[in-house]
Coordinates of C-alpha atoms in Angstrom, one line a residue:
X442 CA 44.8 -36.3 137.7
X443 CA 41.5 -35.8 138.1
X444 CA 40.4 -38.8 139.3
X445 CA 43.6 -39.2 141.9
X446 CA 42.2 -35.6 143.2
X447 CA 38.8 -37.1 144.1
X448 CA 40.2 -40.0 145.6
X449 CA 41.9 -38.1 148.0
X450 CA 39.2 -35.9 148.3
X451 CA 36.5 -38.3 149.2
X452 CA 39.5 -39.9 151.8
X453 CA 39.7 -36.9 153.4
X454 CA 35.9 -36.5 153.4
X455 CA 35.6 -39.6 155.3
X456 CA 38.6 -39.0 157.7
X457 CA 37.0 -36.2 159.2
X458 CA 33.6 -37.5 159.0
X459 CA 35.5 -40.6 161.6
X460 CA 37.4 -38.4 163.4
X461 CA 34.1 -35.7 164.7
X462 CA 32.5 -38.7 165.5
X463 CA 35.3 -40.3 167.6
X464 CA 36.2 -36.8 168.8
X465 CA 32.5 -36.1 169.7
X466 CA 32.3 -39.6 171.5
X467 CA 35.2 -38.9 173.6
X468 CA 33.7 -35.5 174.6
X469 CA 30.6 -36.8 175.5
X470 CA 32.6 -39.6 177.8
X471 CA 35.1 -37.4 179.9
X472 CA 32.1 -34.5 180.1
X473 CA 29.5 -36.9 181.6
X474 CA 30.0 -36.6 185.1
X475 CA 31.1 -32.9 185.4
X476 CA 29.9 -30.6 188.1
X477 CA 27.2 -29.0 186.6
X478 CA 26.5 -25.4 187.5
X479 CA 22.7 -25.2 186.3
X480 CA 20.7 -24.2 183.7
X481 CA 23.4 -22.1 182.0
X482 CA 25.8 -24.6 182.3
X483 CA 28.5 -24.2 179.3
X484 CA 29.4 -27.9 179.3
X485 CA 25.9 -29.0 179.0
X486 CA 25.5 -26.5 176.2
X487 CA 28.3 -28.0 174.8
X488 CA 27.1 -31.5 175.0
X489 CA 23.4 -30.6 173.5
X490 CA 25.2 -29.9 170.5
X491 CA 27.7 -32.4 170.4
X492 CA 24.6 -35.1 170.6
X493 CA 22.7 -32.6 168.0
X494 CA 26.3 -33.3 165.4
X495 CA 26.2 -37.2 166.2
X496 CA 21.6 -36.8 165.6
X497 CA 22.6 -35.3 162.3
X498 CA 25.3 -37.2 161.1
X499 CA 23.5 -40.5 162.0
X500 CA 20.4 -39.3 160.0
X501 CA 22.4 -39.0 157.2
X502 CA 23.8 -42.3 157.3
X503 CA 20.9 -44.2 157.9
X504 CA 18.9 -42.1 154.6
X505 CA 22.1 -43.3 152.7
X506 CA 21.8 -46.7 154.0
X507 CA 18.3 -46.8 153.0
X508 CA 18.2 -45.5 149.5
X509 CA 21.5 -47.5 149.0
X510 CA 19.8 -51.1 150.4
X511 CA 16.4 -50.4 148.6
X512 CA 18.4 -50.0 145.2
X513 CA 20.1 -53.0 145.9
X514 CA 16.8 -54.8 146.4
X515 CA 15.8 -53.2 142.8
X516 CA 18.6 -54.6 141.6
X517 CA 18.7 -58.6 142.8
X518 CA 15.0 -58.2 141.7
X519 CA 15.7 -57.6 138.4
X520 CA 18.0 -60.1 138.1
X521 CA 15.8 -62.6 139.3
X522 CA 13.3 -61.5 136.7
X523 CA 15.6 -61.8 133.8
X524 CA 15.3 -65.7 133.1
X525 CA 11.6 -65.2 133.2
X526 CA 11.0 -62.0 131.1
X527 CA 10.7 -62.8 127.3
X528 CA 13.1 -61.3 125.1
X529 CA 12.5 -61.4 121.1
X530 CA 14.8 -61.2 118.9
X531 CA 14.7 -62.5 115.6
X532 CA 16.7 -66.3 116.0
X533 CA 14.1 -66.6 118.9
X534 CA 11.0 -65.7 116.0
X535 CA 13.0 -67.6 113.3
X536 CA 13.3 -65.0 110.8
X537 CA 15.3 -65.5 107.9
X538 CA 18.4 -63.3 107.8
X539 CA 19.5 -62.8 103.6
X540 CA 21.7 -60.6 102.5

């Protein structure tokens, strides 16, 4: 049960985390060209902080992309480094194993 209820959970995360950023674009697309009305401009306002969302989201996906690629790196290193590291174990020192 539990793990069904994360499933949909993380699901639903992501839906909305798509659909602000869709939403958002679309904003920003049918806004553009409005008749602005000058510095106090609501539209504009709302377009600074539509940009600011996308800024923020964005950062938060590229930090995530970068921890997740760097650990990936780790781990083909590692793996690479397997054959070569020496592992002992006692058929490799030919100890004698009596009961």
């Amino acid at each position: 049960m539990k793990k069904e209820f994360k499933r949909h959970l993380i699901f639903l995360v992501c839906l909305c985390f798509i659909l602000v950023s869709l939403f958002s674009l679309i904003y920003i697309a049918e806004e553009a060209d409005h008749d602005c009305t000058g510095e106090f401009c609501p539209i504009c306002a709302c377009i600074h902080i539509v940009k600011q969302t996308l800024k923020q989201l964005s950062s938060g996906i590229v930090a995530s992309f970068a921890i997740i690629s760097s650990l990936i790196v780790a781990l083909a290193a590692l793996i690479a480094a397997l054959p070569i590291l020496p592992c002992s174990t006692p058929i490799n020192q030919k100890i004698r194993m009596n009961n």
